[in-house]
Short mmCIF file of C-alpha atoms in Angstrom, two decimals:
data_model
loop_
_atom_site.label_atom_id
_atom_site.label_comp_id
_atom_site.label_asym_id
_atom_site.label_seq_id
_atom_site.Cartn_x
_atom_site.Cartn_y
_atom_site.Cartn_z
CA MET P 1 19.75 18.44 28.74
CA SER P 2 22.29 19.45 26.11
CA PRO P 3 20.94 21.50 23.25
CA GLU P 4 20.09 19.70 19.99
CA PRO P 5 23.08 20.02 17.62
CA LEU P 6 22.48 21.54 14.25
CA VAL P 7 23.80 18.31 12.67
CA ASN P 8 24.12 15.19 14.61
CA THR P 9 27.70 14.17 13.83
CA ALA P 10 28.00 12.23 17.06
CA GLU P 11 25.83 9.45 15.84
CA TYR P 12 25.91 9.83 12.11
CA SER P 13 28.98 9.94 9.86
CA THR P 14 29.59 12.87 7.64
CA PRO P 15 29.16 11.10 4.34
CA ALA P 16 25.88 9.54 5.62
CA LEU P 17 24.53 13.03 6.54
CA LEU P 18 25.71 14.47 3.24
CA PHE P 19 23.83 11.69 1.47
CA PHE P 20 20.67 12.40 3.44
CA ALA P 21 20.96 16.15 2.96
CA ALA P 22 21.55 15.80 -0.82
CA GLY P 23 18.62 13.40 -1.07
CA GLY P 24 16.36 15.68 0.94
CA LEU P 25 17.33 18.74 -1.19
CA ALA P 26 16.55 16.74 -4.44
CA TRP P 27 13.02 15.88 -2.91
CA ALA P 28 12.59 19.57 -2.12
CA LEU P 29 13.37 20.41 -5.70
CA ALA P 30 10.97 17.64 -6.84
CA TYR P 31 8.18 19.16 -4.84
CA MET P 32 8.90 22.64 -6.30
CA GLY P 33 8.89 21.13 -9.85
CA VAL P 34 5.43 19.63 -8.95
CA LEU P 35 4.26 23.08 -7.60
CA ARG P 36 5.48 24.79 -10.69
CA GLU P 37 3.24 22.48 -12.76
CA ILE P 38 0.31 23.06 -10.46
CA VAL P 39 0.68 26.86 -10.95
CA ARG P 40 1.47 26.81 -14.68
CA ARG P 41 -0.88 24.08 -15.91
CA LYS P 42 -3.25 23.37 -12.87
CA PHE P 43 -1.87 19.81 -13.00
CA VAL P 44 -0.97 17.73 -10.03
CA GLU P 45 1.32 14.81 -11.27
CA ILE P 46 1.77 12.97 -7.94
CA PRO P 47 -0.89 10.30 -7.56
CA ALA P 48 -3.60 11.46 -5.15
CA THR P 49 -3.14 8.47 -2.65
CA ALA P 50 0.54 9.23 -2.60
CA VAL P 51 0.04 12.86 -1.84
CA ALA P 52 -2.17 11.86 1.04
CA GLY P 53 0.60 9.34 2.34
CA ASN P 54 3.26 12.03 1.93
CA ILE P 55 1.58 14.85 3.83
CA ALA P 56 0.72 12.35 6.66
CA TRP P 57 4.37 11.20 6.85
CA GLU P 58 5.67 14.77 6.80
CA PHE P 59 3.11 15.77 9.48
CA THR P 60 4.06 12.85 11.66
CA TRP P 61 7.82 13.27 11.34
CA GLY P 62 8.04 17.05 10.91
CA ILE P 63 5.56 18.11 13.58
CA VAL P 64 4.68 15.26 16.00
CA HIS P 65 7.78 13.12 16.14
CA ARG P 66 11.35 14.53 15.80
CA THR P 67 14.26 13.01 13.84
CA ASP P 68 17.53 12.61 15.65
CA LEU P 69 19.56 13.85 12.69
CA GLY P 70 19.80 17.28 14.14
CA ALA P 71 18.06 20.63 14.05
CA LEU P 72 18.80 21.31 10.39
CA PHE P 73 17.12 18.20 9.39
CA VAL P 74 14.12 18.78 11.68
CA TRP P 75 13.50 21.92 9.71
CA GLY P 76 14.20 20.06 6.41
CA TYR P 77 11.33 17.73 7.28
CA ARG P 78 9.18 20.72 8.11
CA THR P 79 10.21 22.40 4.81
CA TRP P 80 8.84 19.26 3.00
CA PHE P 81 5.69 19.49 4.93
CA LEU P 82 5.21 23.10 4.04
CA LEU P 83 5.77 22.51 0.38
CA ASP P 84 3.44 19.59 0.62
CA VAL P 85 0.73 21.63 2.10
CA PHE P 86 0.65 23.54 -1.20
CA ILE P 87 0.66 20.28 -3.13
CA VAL P 88 -2.30 19.13 -1.16
CA TRP P 89 -4.01 22.45 -1.74
CA GLY P 90 -3.38 21.88 -5.53
CA LEU P 91 -4.70 18.38 -5.34
CA LEU P 92 -7.97 19.65 -3.61
CA ARG P 93 -8.30 22.43 -5.97
CA TYR P 94 -7.30 20.81 -9.33
CA GLY P 95 -6.96 17.04 -8.69
CA VAL P 96 -10.64 16.35 -9.61
CA ARG P 97 -9.72 17.17 -13.20
CA HIS P 98 -8.04 13.74 -13.44
CA LEU P 99 -11.30 12.00 -12.81
CA ALA P 100 -13.24 13.58 -15.66
CA THR P 101 -16.63 12.62 -14.25
CA PRO P 102 -18.85 15.10 -12.51
CA ARG P 103 -20.43 12.54 -10.14
CA LEU P 104 -17.10 11.41 -8.67
CA ARG P 105 -15.93 14.92 -8.24
CA ASP P 106 -18.49 15.14 -5.41
CA TYR P 107 -16.69 12.48 -3.39
CA PHE P 108 -12.92 13.36 -4.41
CA ARG P 109 -12.16 15.97 -1.82
CA LEU P 110 -13.80 14.06 0.90
CA ALA P 111 -11.84 10.82 -0.03
CA VAL P 112 -8.58 12.84 0.00
CA VAL P 113 -9.19 14.28 3.42
CA LEU P 114 -10.30 10.86 4.87
CA ALA P 115 -7.12 9.28 3.22
CA ILE P 116 -4.91 11.93 4.91
CA LEU P 117 -6.51 11.34 8.28
CA ALA P 118 -6.23 7.58 7.94
CA PHE P 119 -2.55 7.70 6.81
CA THR P 120 -1.72 10.14 9.66
CA ALA P 121 -3.19 7.91 12.33
CA THR P 122 -1.60 4.78 10.85
CA LEU P 123 1.87 6.36 10.56
CA TYR P 124 1.62 7.99 13.99
CA LEU P 125 0.77 4.75 15.57
CA LEU P 126 3.38 2.71 13.52
CA VAL P 127 6.05 5.21 14.99
CA ARG P 128 4.58 4.99 18.50
CA GLN P 129 4.72 1.20 18.42
CA GLY P 130 8.44 1.43 17.85
CA TYR P 131 8.53 -0.09 14.15
CA ASP P 132 10.34 2.97 12.82
CA THR P 133 13.92 4.02 12.78
CA SER P 134 14.74 7.33 14.64
CA THR P 135 14.85 9.02 11.24
CA GLY P 136 11.34 7.85 10.06
CA LEU P 137 12.78 5.99 7.13
CA VAL P 138 10.85 2.62 7.42
CA SER P 139 7.57 4.43 7.30
CA GLY P 140 9.03 6.95 4.89
CA TYR P 141 10.01 4.20 2.49
CA MET P 142 6.62 2.46 2.90
CA VAL P 143 5.04 5.68 1.63
CA THR P 144 7.72 6.31 -1.09
CA LEU P 145 7.33 2.76 -2.41
CA MET P 146 3.63 3.15 -2.73
CA MET P 147 4.12 6.44 -4.55
CA SER P 148 6.66 4.90 -6.98
CA ALA P 149 4.31 2.14 -7.75
CA LEU P 150 1.28 4.38 -8.20
CA TYR P 151 3.21 6.70 -10.55
CA ILE P 152 3.45 3.99 -13.23
CA PRO P 153 -0.21 3.15 -13.89
CA GLN P 154 -1.20 6.84 -13.43
CA PHE P 155 1.26 7.80 -16.09
CA PHE P 156 -0.05 5.19 -18.45
CA ARG P 157 -3.70 6.17 -17.79
CA GLU P 158 -3.09 9.89 -18.50
CA ARG P 159 -4.28 10.83 -22.03
CA ASP P 160 -1.96 13.89 -22.11
CA ARG P 161 1.43 13.02 -20.69
CA ALA P 162 3.00 16.42 -21.68
CA PRO P 163 2.57 18.03 -18.32
CA TYR P 164 4.52 15.23 -16.61
CA SER P 165 7.83 16.93 -15.73
CA PRO P 166 11.25 15.33 -16.63
CA PHE P 167 12.71 17.42 -13.81
CA VAL P 168 10.48 15.86 -11.17
CA ALA P 169 11.04 12.31 -12.55
CA TRP P 170 14.83 12.78 -12.19
CA CYS P 171 14.80 14.64 -8.90
CA LYS P 172 12.56 11.89 -7.47
CA LEU P 173 14.89 9.25 -8.61
CA LEU P 174 17.96 11.14 -7.48
CA GLY P 175 16.36 12.07 -4.08
CA ASN P 176 15.45 8.36 -3.35
CA GLY P 177 18.71 7.14 -4.57
CA LEU P 178 20.72 9.44 -2.33
CA VAL P 179 18.55 8.71 0.80
CA ILE P 180 19.06 5.06 -0.12
CA GLY P 181 22.70 5.74 0.13
CA PHE P 182 22.21 6.93 3.60
CA CYS P 183 20.13 3.78 4.51
CA VAL P 184 22.98 1.56 3.24
CA LEU P 185 25.37 3.30 5.30
CA VAL P 186 23.51 3.74 8.49
CA TYR P 187 21.07 0.64 8.62
CA PRO P 188 23.07 -2.13 6.82
CA GLU P 189 21.46 -4.65 9.22
CA ASN P 190 17.85 -3.66 8.54
CA ARG P 191 17.02 -5.85 5.52
CA PHE P 192 13.41 -4.91 5.48
CA LEU P 193 14.28 -1.32 5.10
CA LEU P 194 16.83 -2.14 2.44
CA THR P 195 14.28 -4.26 0.53
CA LEU P 196 11.92 -1.29 0.50
CA CYS P 197 14.66 0.91 -0.90
CA ALA P 198 15.61 -1.59 -3.52
CA VAL P 199 11.95 -2.07 -4.79
CA THR P 200 11.55 1.72 -4.74
CA LEU P 201 14.69 2.25 -6.79
CA VAL P 202 13.63 -0.30 -9.35
CA LEU P 203 10.30 1.33 -9.70
CA ASP P 204 11.72 4.68 -9.95
CA VAL P 205 14.33 3.72 -12.65
CA TYR P 206 11.51 2.02 -14.58
CA TYR P 207 9.45 5.28 -14.30
CA VAL P 208 12.30 7.31 -15.74
CA TYR P 209 12.67 4.80 -18.53
CA LEU P 210 8.89 4.88 -19.23
CA PHE P 211 8.90 8.62 -19.04
CA HIS P 212 11.58 9.08 -21.79
CA THR P 213 10.30 6.31 -24.07
CA ARG P 214 6.55 7.08 -23.87
CA ARG P 215 5.89 10.63 -22.72
CA VAL P 216 5.20 11.61 -26.30
CA PRO P 217 2.79 9.10 -28.03
CA LYS P 218 4.13 7.46 -31.05
CA ALA P 219 2.83 8.98 -34.31
CA ALA P 220 0.19 6.67 -35.89
CA MET V 1 11.23 -13.76 15.32
CA PRO V 2 8.27 -15.95 15.78
CA VAL V 3 8.72 -18.69 18.32
CA ALA V 4 8.35 -22.27 17.05
CA THR V 5 5.88 -24.42 18.87
CA THR V 6 5.57 -28.27 18.44
CA GLU V 7 1.97 -28.25 19.59
CA TRP V 8 -0.93 -28.53 17.13
CA PHE V 9 -2.82 -26.02 19.24
CA ASN V 10 -0.92 -23.69 21.59
CA THR V 11 -3.48 -23.87 24.32
CA SER V 12 -0.63 -22.97 26.81
CA GLN V 13 -0.66 -19.37 25.53
CA TYR V 14 -3.94 -18.99 23.91
CA PRO V 15 -7.27 -20.26 25.41
CA ALA V 16 -9.14 -22.80 23.24
CA THR V 17 -12.08 -20.26 22.66
CA LEU V 18 -9.82 -17.82 21.12
CA LEU V 19 -8.20 -20.38 18.83
CA ILE V 20 -11.66 -21.46 17.71
CA LEU V 21 -12.47 -17.75 17.03
CA PHE V 22 -9.32 -17.39 15.00
CA GLY V 23 -9.91 -20.66 13.14
CA VAL V 24 -13.57 -19.55 12.23
CA GLY V 25 -12.21 -16.29 10.94
CA CYS V 26 -9.67 -18.08 8.77
CA PHE V 27 -12.52 -20.30 7.47
CA GLY V 28 -14.49 -17.27 6.37
CA TRP V 29 -11.49 -16.54 4.06
CA VAL V 30 -11.46 -20.10 2.75
CA VAL V 31 -15.13 -19.42 1.84
CA ALA V 32 -14.13 -16.21 0.11
CA TYR V 33 -11.28 -17.87 -1.85
CA VAL V 34 -13.57 -20.79 -3.05
CA ALA V 35 -16.21 -18.24 -4.16
CA ILE V 36 -13.56 -16.13 -5.93
CA VAL V 37 -12.31 -19.07 -7.89
CA ARG V 38 -15.88 -20.38 -8.77
CA ASN V 39 -16.89 -16.92 -9.93
CA ALA V 40 -13.69 -16.37 -11.92
CA LEU V 41 -14.20 -19.76 -13.79
CA ARG V 42 -17.89 -18.78 -14.50
CA ASN V 43 -17.25 -15.16 -15.53
CA ARG V 44 -13.67 -15.34 -16.86
CA PHE V 45 -12.97 -12.29 -14.71
CA LEU V 46 -10.98 -12.34 -11.52
CA GLU V 47 -12.76 -10.06 -9.01
CA ILE V 48 -9.94 -9.82 -6.41
CA PRO V 49 -7.68 -7.00 -7.23
CA ALA V 50 -4.32 -7.93 -8.78
CA GLY V 51 -2.37 -5.81 -6.30
CA ALA V 52 -4.04 -7.90 -3.50
CA VAL V 53 -3.51 -11.23 -5.06
CA VAL V 54 0.28 -10.81 -5.45
CA ALA V 55 0.57 -9.62 -1.69
CA ASN V 56 -1.59 -12.45 -0.51
CA ILE V 57 0.24 -15.27 -2.10
CA ALA V 58 3.50 -13.94 -0.80
CA TRP V 59 2.22 -13.52 2.70
CA GLU V 60 0.90 -17.10 2.72
CA PHE V 61 4.12 -18.50 1.34
CA VAL V 62 6.14 -16.64 3.97
CA TRP V 63 3.95 -17.50 6.88
CA GLY V 64 3.00 -20.99 5.74
CA PHE V 65 6.37 -22.25 4.91
CA LEU V 66 9.15 -19.90 6.18
CA TYR V 67 8.22 -19.05 9.72
CA PRO V 68 6.46 -21.12 12.43
CA ASN V 69 3.10 -20.02 13.63
CA GLU V 70 2.83 -19.23 17.32
CA LEU V 71 -0.68 -20.47 17.46
CA GLY V 72 0.17 -23.95 16.74
CA ARG V 73 1.09 -26.24 13.84
CA PHE V 74 -2.58 -26.51 12.85
CA PHE V 75 -2.62 -22.96 11.90
CA SER V 76 0.56 -23.21 9.88
CA TRP V 77 -1.27 -25.94 7.87
CA GLY V 78 -4.26 -23.56 7.70
CA TYR V 79 -2.05 -20.89 6.17
CA ARG V 80 -0.86 -23.54 3.74
CA VAL V 81 -4.38 -24.40 2.64
CA TRP V 82 -4.83 -20.71 1.92
CA PHE V 83 -1.70 -20.80 -0.01
CA PHE V 84 -2.83 -23.66 -2.22
CA PHE V 85 -6.27 -22.05 -2.89
CA ASP V 86 -4.43 -18.94 -3.73
CA LEU V 87 -2.19 -20.74 -6.15
CA ALA V 88 -5.47 -21.31 -8.16
CA ILE V 89 -6.22 -17.60 -7.77
CA VAL V 90 -2.66 -16.69 -9.12
CA TYR V 91 -3.11 -19.02 -12.13
CA LEU V 92 -6.34 -17.22 -12.74
CA LEU V 93 -4.62 -13.84 -12.37
CA PHE V 94 -2.21 -14.83 -15.08
CA ARG V 95 -5.04 -16.09 -17.28
CA TRP V 96 -7.78 -13.57 -16.96
CA GLY V 97 -6.27 -10.92 -14.57
CA ALA V 98 -5.41 -8.48 -17.35
CA ARG V 99 -9.06 -7.79 -17.72
CA GLN V 100 -8.90 -5.85 -14.58
CA VAL V 101 -7.04 -3.12 -16.69
CA GLU V 102 -8.28 -1.43 -19.73
CA LEU V 103 -5.29 0.18 -21.32
CA PRO V 104 -3.21 -1.88 -23.80
CA GLU V 105 -0.03 -0.46 -22.37
CA LEU V 106 -0.98 -1.73 -18.91
CA LYS V 107 -2.04 -5.07 -20.33
CA ALA V 108 1.31 -5.57 -21.97
CA ILE V 109 3.24 -5.30 -18.73
CA PHE V 110 0.52 -7.01 -16.53
CA ARG V 111 2.12 -10.40 -16.20
CA PRO V 112 5.78 -9.17 -15.57
CA ALA V 113 4.36 -6.79 -13.03
CA CYS V 114 2.59 -9.52 -11.34
CA VAL V 115 5.78 -11.63 -11.10
CA PHE V 116 7.72 -8.73 -9.83
CA GLY V 117 4.98 -7.91 -7.28
CA ILE V 118 4.94 -11.38 -5.90
CA ALA V 119 8.71 -11.48 -5.57
CA ALA V 120 8.94 -8.09 -4.06
CA TRP V 121 6.20 -8.68 -1.53
CA ALA V 122 7.65 -12.09 -0.53
CA VAL V 123 11.12 -10.60 0.08
CA GLY V 124 9.64 -7.58 1.93
CA ILE V 125 7.40 -9.67 4.12
CA TYR V 126 10.17 -12.21 4.86
CA PHE V 127 12.37 -9.45 6.17
CA PHE V 128 9.53 -7.65 7.87
CA VAL V 129 9.00 -10.70 10.00
CA GLY V 130 12.67 -11.24 10.38
CA GLU V 131 13.26 -7.77 11.67
CA GLY V 132 10.68 -8.57 14.46
CA TYR V 133 8.03 -6.11 13.33
CA ASP V 134 5.29 -8.84 13.22
CA THR V 135 3.17 -10.70 15.66
CA GLY V 136 3.95 -14.55 16.18
CA TYR V 137 1.06 -15.34 13.77
CA GLY V 138 1.60 -12.65 11.03
CA ALA V 139 -1.12 -10.15 12.09
CA ILE V 140 0.62 -6.94 11.36
CA SER V 141 1.93 -7.89 7.87
CA GLY V 142 -1.43 -9.57 7.27
CA TYR V 143 -3.40 -6.51 8.18
CA ILE V 144 -1.16 -4.16 6.05
CA LEU V 145 -2.20 -6.34 3.18
CA ASN V 146 -5.74 -6.61 4.17
CA THR V 147 -6.14 -2.80 4.47
CA MET V 148 -4.66 -2.44 1.03
CA MET V 149 -6.87 -5.19 -0.45
CA SER V 150 -10.01 -3.67 1.09
CA ALA V 151 -9.17 -0.38 -0.27
CA LEU V 152 -8.47 -1.78 -3.78
CA TYR V 153 -11.77 -3.68 -3.63
CA VAL V 154 -13.68 -0.32 -3.26
CA VAL V 155 -11.75 1.05 -6.30
CA ILE V 156 -12.23 -2.03 -8.49
CA ILE V 157 -15.94 -2.37 -8.06
CA LEU V 158 -16.38 1.25 -8.91
CA ARG V 159 -13.97 1.06 -11.92
CA HIS V 160 -15.34 -2.14 -13.25
CA GLY V 161 -18.94 -1.74 -12.34
CA GLN V 162 -20.27 -4.96 -13.76
CA LEU V 163 -21.85 -6.34 -10.73
CA HIS V 164 -22.32 -9.86 -12.08
CA ASP V 165 -18.59 -10.12 -12.01
CA PHE V 166 -18.58 -9.73 -8.34
CA SER V 167 -19.81 -11.86 -5.52
CA LEU V 168 -21.82 -10.87 -2.45
CA LEU V 169 -20.69 -14.05 -0.83
CA VAL V 170 -17.10 -12.97 -1.19
CA ALA V 171 -18.01 -9.57 0.14
CA TRP V 172 -19.60 -10.83 3.22
CA SER V 173 -17.23 -13.78 3.87
CA LYS V 174 -14.15 -11.59 3.72
CA MET V 175 -15.78 -8.97 5.85
CA LEU V 176 -16.86 -11.46 8.42
CA GLY V 177 -13.62 -13.59 8.31
CA THR V 178 -11.58 -10.34 8.78
CA ALA V 179 -13.99 -9.03 11.50
CA LEU V 180 -13.52 -12.32 13.58
CA LEU V 181 -9.79 -11.93 13.26
CA THR V 182 -10.14 -8.32 14.38
CA VAL V 183 -11.95 -9.54 17.41
CA PHE V 184 -9.20 -11.98 18.03
CA ASN V 185 -6.50 -9.20 17.74
CA PHE V 186 -8.45 -6.94 20.15
CA ILE V 187 -8.33 -9.60 22.71
CA VAL V 188 -4.75 -10.86 22.12
CA GLN V 189 -2.99 -7.67 21.16
CA PRO V 190 -4.75 -4.98 23.25
CA HIS V 191 -1.43 -3.02 23.57
CA ASN V 192 -0.81 -2.79 19.84
CA PRO V 193 -2.78 0.30 18.69
CA TYR V 194 -1.15 0.28 15.27
CA LEU V 195 -2.55 -3.20 14.55
CA LEU V 196 -5.85 -2.39 16.10
CA PHE V 197 -6.19 0.77 13.91
CA LEU V 198 -5.41 -1.28 10.73
CA CYS V 199 -8.14 -3.73 12.00
CA LEU V 200 -10.63 -0.90 12.24
CA LEU V 201 -9.66 0.66 8.99
CA THR V 202 -10.05 -2.62 7.15
CA LEU V 203 -13.47 -3.07 8.75
CA ALA V 204 -14.58 0.32 7.64
CA LEU V 205 -13.44 -0.35 4.10
CA ASP V 206 -14.98 -3.71 4.02
CA LEU V 207 -18.32 -2.31 5.20
CA LEU V 208 -18.01 0.45 2.66
CA TYR V 209 -17.52 -2.09 0.00
CA ILE V 210 -20.61 -4.06 0.97
CA GLY V 211 -22.53 -0.74 1.17
CA LEU V 212 -21.33 0.05 -2.34
CA PHE V 213 -22.22 -3.45 -3.64
CA TYR V 214 -25.86 -3.01 -2.40
CA GLY V 215 -25.98 0.46 -3.64
CA VAL V 216 -24.94 -0.43 -7.16
CA ARG V 217 -27.38 -3.42 -7.10
CA SER V 218 -30.23 -1.31 -6.03
CA GLY V 219 -29.33 1.37 -8.67
CA ARG V 220 -28.69 4.00 -6.06
CA ALA V 221 -24.89 4.05 -6.73
CA ALA V 222 -25.08 2.57 -10.31
CA ASP V 223 -24.42 5.96 -11.93
CA LEU V 224 -21.44 6.39 -9.60
CA ALA V 225 -19.84 3.12 -10.87
CA ALA V 226 -20.80 3.92 -14.44
CA ALA V 227 -19.18 7.51 -14.06
CA THR V 228 -16.09 5.79 -12.58
CA ARG V 229 -15.93 3.36 -15.50
CA GLU V 230 -16.26 6.18 -17.81
CA GLY V 231 -13.52 8.13 -16.11
CA ALA V 232 -11.14 5.30 -16.18
CA ARG V 233 -11.27 5.06 -19.99
#
């Protein structure tokens, strides 16, 4: 068996790999931006359901299954997973603050743990059933679309929108946009995946628009 | 891609008893839809979560009109009946659905968001089936929706909390309807653990919802719902 290449240029073109790498880097920066707010303000801006979906995807694709993009990307997925472990820790520690009701706090952590387990099993079986690409992007964009959709109502619901980070909003949009570039180049025939990409992009652009128009409430 | 059949009931591939099981499960959902519409007209509140309505109508449109049903033409017509019931629900969604959200900012974008949701789900499901990810009768896309709907029902009953706006008949008929379809899937698709896991997850969420319903009604979980409502403001 030949050793795994650092970057799989045999199956993927250099521009496609650059799109993916740049998008992956933007996502790593977005995660760092989220972590920064967790440390500075004890605030987790990613919706709880999306955090559960993300860590499940990263566990499935970083640890259990292996992308065929090359060793560099395998470790990239694992870096996402590691960063997300800290985000999950932040969610379990500070996420209950979003609920503002003592009674629900009793169930929040249990619900997060159960959601992570349910997402992990679902994604693992989805991949095992052969519904995903060898890079994990079908399941990845299912989770990302859900996150992009959930960001909008959560942003509206939050009384204090100041802790939401413009850096994260832009990195998320840029990261998704660049990986979508990869999808367009590598999977032009997979119209389901491209639909997921398009809907995610629309939601991300709308979130950035919302962010810049409504982050600071209008003066009465 | 699903294979077209000219038979009303595809008994060459599916035993009659299984088709009856599937038909009874579908009927459970018709009961749920009728009860949802009746309660919405009475309460002027649509209990089925908006996120589920937009996905359901899209699924029924795609599977009722755009793809053939491997189980037979009778079931394509069954999906179309769902679709027409769901049209009434979509109408009620546009009329009173915004009451599911409390913030004025969310109410303002509610209708455009629903239109976007229906279009996005319809295109997504159409291509999901076209890529060959689904079974010949729409079980996988259907259960992705069902799992989401069952999860949203748990959230909406806790957030809204006014039990008189929710129906126990809907809770039971959707659980039983889905459970019968789950049994069908366990028999017909035993080698698809992804689908079977979605089935079990949906069942667990449906049972949790029924448990919560009784809990809120008996007062044991009433403070939980009240607390959620308070927290949502």
